[in-house]
PDB file of C-alpha atoms in Angstrom:
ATOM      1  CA  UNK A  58       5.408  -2.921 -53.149  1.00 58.00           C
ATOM      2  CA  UNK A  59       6.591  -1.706 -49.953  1.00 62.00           C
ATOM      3  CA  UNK A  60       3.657   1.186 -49.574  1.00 58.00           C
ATOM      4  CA  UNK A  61       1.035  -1.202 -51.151  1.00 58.00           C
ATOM      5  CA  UNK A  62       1.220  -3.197 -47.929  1.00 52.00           C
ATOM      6  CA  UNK A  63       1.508  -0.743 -45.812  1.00 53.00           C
ATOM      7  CA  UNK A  64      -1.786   0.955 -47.444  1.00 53.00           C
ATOM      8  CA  UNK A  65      -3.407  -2.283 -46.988  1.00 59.00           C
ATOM      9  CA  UNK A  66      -2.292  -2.758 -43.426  1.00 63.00           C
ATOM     10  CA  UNK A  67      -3.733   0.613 -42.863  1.00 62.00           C
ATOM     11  CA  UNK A  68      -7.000  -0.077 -44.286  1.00 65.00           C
ATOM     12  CA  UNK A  69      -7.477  -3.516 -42.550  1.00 58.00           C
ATOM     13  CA  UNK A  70      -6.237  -2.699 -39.258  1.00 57.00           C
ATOM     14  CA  UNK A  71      -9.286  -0.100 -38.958  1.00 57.00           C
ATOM     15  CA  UNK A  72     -11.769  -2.587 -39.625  1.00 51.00           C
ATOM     16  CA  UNK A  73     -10.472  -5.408 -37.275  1.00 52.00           C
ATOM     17  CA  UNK A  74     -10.701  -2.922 -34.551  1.00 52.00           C
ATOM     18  CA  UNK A  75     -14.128  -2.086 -35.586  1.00 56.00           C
ATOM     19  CA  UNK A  76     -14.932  -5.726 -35.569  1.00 62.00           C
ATOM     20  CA  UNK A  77     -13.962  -6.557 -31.767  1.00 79.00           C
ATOM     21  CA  UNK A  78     -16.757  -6.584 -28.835  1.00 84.00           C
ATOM     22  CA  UNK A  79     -15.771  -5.048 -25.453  1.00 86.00           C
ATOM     23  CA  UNK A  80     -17.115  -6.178 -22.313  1.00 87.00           C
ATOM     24  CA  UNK A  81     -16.627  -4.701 -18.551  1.00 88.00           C
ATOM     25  CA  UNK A  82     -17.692  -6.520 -15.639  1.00 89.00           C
ATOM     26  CA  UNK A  83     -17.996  -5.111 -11.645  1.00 89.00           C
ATOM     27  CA  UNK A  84     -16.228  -8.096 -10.134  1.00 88.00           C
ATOM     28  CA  UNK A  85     -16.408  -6.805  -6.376  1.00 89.00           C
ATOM     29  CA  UNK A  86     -20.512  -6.380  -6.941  1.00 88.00           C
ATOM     30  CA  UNK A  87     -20.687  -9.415  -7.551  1.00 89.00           C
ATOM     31  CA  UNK A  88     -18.517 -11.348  -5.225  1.00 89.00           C
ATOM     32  CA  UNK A  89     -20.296  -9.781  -2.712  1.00 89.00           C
ATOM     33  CA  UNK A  90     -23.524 -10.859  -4.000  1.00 90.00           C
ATOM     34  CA  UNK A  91     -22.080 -14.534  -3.758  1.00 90.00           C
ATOM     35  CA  UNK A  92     -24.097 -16.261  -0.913  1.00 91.00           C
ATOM     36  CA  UNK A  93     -20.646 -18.421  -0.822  1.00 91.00           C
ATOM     37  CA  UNK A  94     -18.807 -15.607   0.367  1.00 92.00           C
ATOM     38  CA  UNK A  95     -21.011 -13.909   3.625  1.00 92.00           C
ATOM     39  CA  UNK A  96     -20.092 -17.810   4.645  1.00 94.00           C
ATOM     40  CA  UNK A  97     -16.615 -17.137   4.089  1.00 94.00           C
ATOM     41  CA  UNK A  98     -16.800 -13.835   5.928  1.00 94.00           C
ATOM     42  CA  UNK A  99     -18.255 -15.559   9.184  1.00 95.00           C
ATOM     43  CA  UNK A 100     -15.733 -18.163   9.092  1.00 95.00           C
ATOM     44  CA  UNK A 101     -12.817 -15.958   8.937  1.00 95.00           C
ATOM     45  CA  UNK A 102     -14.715 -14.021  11.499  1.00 96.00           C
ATOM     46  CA  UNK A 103     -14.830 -16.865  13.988  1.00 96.00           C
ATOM     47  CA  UNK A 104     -11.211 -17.888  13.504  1.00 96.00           C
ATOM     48  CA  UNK A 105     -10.317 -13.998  14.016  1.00 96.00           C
ATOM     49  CA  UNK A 106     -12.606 -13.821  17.278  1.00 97.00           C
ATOM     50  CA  UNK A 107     -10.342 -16.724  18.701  1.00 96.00           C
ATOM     51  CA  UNK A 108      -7.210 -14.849  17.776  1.00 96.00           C
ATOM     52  CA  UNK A 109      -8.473 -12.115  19.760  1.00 96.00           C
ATOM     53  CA  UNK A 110      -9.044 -13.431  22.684  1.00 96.00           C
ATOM     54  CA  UNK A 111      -6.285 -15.516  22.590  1.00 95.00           C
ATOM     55  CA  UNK A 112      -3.982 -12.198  22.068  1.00 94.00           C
ATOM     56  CA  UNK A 113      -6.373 -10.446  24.849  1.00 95.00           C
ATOM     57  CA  UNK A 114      -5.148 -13.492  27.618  1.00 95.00           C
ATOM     58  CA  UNK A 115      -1.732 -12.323  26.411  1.00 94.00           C
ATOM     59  CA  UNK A 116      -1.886  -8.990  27.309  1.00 95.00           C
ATOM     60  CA  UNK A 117      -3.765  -9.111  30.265  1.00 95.00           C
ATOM     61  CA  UNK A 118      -0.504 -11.632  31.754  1.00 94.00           C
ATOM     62  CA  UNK A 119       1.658  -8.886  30.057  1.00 93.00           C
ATOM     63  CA  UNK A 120      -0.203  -6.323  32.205  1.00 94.00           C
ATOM     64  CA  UNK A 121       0.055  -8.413  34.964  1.00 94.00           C
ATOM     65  CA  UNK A 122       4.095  -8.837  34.616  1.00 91.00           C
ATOM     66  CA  UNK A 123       4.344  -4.997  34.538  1.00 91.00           C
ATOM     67  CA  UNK A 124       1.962  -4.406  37.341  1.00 92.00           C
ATOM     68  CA  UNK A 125       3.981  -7.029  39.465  1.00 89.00           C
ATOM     69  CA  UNK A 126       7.342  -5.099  38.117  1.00 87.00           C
ATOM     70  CA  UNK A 127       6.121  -1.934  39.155  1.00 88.00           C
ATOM     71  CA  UNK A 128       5.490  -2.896  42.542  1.00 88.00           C
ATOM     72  CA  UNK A 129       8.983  -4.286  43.366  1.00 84.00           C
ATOM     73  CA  UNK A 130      10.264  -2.811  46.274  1.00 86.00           C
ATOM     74  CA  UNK A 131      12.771  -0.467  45.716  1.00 85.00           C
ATOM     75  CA  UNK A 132      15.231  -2.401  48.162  1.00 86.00           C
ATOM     76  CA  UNK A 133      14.790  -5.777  45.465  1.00 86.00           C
ATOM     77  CA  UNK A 134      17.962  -6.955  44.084  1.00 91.00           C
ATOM     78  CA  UNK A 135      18.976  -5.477  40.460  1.00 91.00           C
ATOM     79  CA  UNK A 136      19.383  -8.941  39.317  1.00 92.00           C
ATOM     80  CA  UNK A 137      15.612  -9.958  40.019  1.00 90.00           C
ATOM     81  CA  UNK A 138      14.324  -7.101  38.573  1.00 89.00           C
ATOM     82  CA  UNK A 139      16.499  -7.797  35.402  1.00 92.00           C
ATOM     83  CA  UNK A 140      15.008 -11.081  35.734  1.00 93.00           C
ATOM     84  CA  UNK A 141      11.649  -9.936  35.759  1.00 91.00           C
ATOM     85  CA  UNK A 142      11.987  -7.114  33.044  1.00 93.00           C
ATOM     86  CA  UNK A 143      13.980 -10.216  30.666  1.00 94.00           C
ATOM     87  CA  UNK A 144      10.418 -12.044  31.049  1.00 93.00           C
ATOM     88  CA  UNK A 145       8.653  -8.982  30.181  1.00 93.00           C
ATOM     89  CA  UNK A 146      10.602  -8.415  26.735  1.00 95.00           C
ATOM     90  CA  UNK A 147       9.848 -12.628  26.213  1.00 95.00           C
ATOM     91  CA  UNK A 148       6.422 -12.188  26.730  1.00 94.00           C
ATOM     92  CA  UNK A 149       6.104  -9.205  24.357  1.00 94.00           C
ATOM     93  CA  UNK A 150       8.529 -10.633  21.732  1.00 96.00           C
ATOM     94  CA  UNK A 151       5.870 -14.097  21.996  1.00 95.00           C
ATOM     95  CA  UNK A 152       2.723 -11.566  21.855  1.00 95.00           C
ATOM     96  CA  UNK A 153       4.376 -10.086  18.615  1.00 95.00           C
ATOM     97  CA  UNK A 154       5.044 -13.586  17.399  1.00 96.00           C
ATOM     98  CA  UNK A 155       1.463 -15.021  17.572  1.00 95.00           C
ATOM     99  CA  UNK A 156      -0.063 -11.092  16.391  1.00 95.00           C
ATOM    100  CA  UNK A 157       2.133 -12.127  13.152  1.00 96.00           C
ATOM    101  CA  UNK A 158       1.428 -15.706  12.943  1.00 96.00           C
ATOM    102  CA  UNK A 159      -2.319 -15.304  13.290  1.00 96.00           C
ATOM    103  CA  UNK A 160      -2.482 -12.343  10.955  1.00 96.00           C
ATOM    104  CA  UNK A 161      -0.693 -14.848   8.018  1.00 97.00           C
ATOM    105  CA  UNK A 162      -2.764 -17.655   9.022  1.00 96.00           C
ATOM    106  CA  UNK A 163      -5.990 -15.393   8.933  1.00 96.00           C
ATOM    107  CA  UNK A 164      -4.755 -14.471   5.153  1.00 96.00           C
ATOM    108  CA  UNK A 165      -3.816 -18.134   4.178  1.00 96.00           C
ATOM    109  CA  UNK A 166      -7.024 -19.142   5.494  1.00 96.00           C
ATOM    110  CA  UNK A 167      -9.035 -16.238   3.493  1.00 95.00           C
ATOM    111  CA  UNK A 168      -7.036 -17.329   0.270  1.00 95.00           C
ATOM    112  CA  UNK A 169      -7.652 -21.271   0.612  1.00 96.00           C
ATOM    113  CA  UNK A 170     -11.962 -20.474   1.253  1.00 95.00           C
ATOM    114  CA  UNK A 171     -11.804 -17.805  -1.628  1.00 94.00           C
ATOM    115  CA  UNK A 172      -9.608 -19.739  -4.284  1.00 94.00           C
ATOM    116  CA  UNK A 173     -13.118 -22.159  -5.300  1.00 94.00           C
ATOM    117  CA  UNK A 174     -15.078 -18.885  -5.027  1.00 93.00           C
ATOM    118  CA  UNK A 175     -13.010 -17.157  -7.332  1.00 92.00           C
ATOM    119  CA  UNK A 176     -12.574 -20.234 -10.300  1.00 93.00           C
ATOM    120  CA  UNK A 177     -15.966 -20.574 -10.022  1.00 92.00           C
ATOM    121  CA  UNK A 178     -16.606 -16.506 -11.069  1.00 91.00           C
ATOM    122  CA  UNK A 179     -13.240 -16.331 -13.656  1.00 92.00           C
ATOM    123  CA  UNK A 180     -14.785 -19.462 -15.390  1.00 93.00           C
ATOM    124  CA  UNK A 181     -18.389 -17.999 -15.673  1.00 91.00           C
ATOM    125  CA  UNK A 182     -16.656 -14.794 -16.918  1.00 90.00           C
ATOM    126  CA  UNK A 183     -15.027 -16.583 -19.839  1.00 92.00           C
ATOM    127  CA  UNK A 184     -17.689 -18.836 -20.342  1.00 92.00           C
ATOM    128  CA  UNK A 185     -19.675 -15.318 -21.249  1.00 90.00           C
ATOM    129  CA  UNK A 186     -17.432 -13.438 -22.789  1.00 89.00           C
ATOM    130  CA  UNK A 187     -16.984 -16.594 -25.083  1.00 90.00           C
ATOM    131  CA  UNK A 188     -20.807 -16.965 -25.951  1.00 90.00           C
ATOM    132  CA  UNK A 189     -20.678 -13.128 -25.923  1.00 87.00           C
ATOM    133  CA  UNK A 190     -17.931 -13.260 -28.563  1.00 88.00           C
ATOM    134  CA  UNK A 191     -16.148 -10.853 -26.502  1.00 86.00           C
ATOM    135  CA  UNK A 192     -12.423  -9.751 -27.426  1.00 86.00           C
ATOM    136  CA  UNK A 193     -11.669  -8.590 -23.945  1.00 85.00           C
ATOM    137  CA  UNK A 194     -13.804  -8.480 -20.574  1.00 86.00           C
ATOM    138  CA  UNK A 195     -12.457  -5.285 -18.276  1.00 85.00           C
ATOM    139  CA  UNK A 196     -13.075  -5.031 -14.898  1.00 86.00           C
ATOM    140  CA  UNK A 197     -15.607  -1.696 -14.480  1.00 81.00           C
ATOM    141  CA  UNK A 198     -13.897  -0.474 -11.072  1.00 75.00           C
ATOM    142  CA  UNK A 199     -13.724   3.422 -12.118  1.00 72.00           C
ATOM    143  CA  UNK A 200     -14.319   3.923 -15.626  1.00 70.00           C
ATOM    144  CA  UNK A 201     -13.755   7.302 -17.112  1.00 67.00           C
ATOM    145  CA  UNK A 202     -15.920   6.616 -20.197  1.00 69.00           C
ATOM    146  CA  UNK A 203     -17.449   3.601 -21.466  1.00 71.00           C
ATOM    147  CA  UNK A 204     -18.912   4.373 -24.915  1.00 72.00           C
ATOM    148  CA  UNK A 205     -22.290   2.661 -26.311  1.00 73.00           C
ATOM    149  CA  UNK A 206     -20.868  -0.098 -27.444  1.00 76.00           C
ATOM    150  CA  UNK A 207     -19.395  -1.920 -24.391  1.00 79.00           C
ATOM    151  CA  UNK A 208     -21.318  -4.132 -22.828  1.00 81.00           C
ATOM    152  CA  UNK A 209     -21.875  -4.541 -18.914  1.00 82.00           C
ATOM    153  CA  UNK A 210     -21.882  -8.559 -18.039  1.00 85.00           C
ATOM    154  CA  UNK A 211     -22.298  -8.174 -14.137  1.00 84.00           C
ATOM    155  CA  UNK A 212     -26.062  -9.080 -14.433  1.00 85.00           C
ATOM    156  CA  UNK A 213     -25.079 -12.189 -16.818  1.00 85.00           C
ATOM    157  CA  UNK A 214     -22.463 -13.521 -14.502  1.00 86.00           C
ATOM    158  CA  UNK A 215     -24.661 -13.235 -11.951  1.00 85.00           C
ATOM    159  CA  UNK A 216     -27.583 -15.292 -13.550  1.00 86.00           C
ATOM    160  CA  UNK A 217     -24.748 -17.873 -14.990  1.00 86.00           C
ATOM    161  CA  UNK A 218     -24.239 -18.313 -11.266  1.00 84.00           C
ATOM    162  CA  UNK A 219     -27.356 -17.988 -10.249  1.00 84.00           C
ATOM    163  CA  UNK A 220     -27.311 -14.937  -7.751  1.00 84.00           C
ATOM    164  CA  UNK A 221     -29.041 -12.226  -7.774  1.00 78.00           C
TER     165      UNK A 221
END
């Protein structure tokens, strides 16, 4: 009983796997392809060209602090210079501060414009590979081999979404 189901297991398992459709799609092509996201890209641009001068203001009053530093006298109390080198280490631990805070607000602000792009491409790929009748859709990043009977969907996505 025992080897009669395992003889039919063997038998049928062959011909699901025969039966299922394979699919590979070049997501990164086609993101950037998206009109939707060269907007993005400026944006995040702008918002990074503000950063950077902000951060540029910074450092130019850091150079400033150091310049006026190094020109102390060398007859200048101990205590002012320890003053002065104290507002030094304040001003580089704020410049380190905002370099961190605009870096994770530059991300947040990538993820939040991206998020529509991206359900807007993950739908279209499963409204595909559905019509397709597609058992799995693989991303086509580096494939070693992709035999005859996968099918490339980039150029489908891309019509679904009308881009060329």
């Amino acid at each position: 009983m025992i080897k009669k189901l395992l003889l039919a297991i063997m038998i049928a398992l062959p011909m699901s796997v025969f039966a299922q459709k394979f699919a590979v799609i070049n997501t990164q092509q086609l993101m950037e392809s998206m009109p939707e996201i060269k907007t993005i890209n400026e944006q995040i641009e702008a918002a990074n060209k503000k950063y950077q001068d902000e951060f540029s203001k910074l450092q130019e009053e850091m150079q400033k602090k150091y310049d006026e530093f190094q020109g102390l006298e060398e007859t200048t109390p101990q205590t002012i210079k320890d003053r002065r080198m104290q507002e030094m280490q304040e001003l580089d631990n704020k410049i380190q501060q905002f370099r961190q805070e605009a870096l994770n607000d530059l991300q947040r602000q990538q993820q939040q414009l991206m998020a529509p792009v991206q359900e807007k491409v993950v739908k279209a790929i499963q409204a595909i590979g559905a019509e397709g009748g597609y058992t799995f859709v693989f991303e086509n990043v580096m494939p070693l081999y992709t035999g005859t009977d996968v099918t490339d969907i980039t150029d489908t996505v891309k019509a679904r979404l009308g881009v060329k």
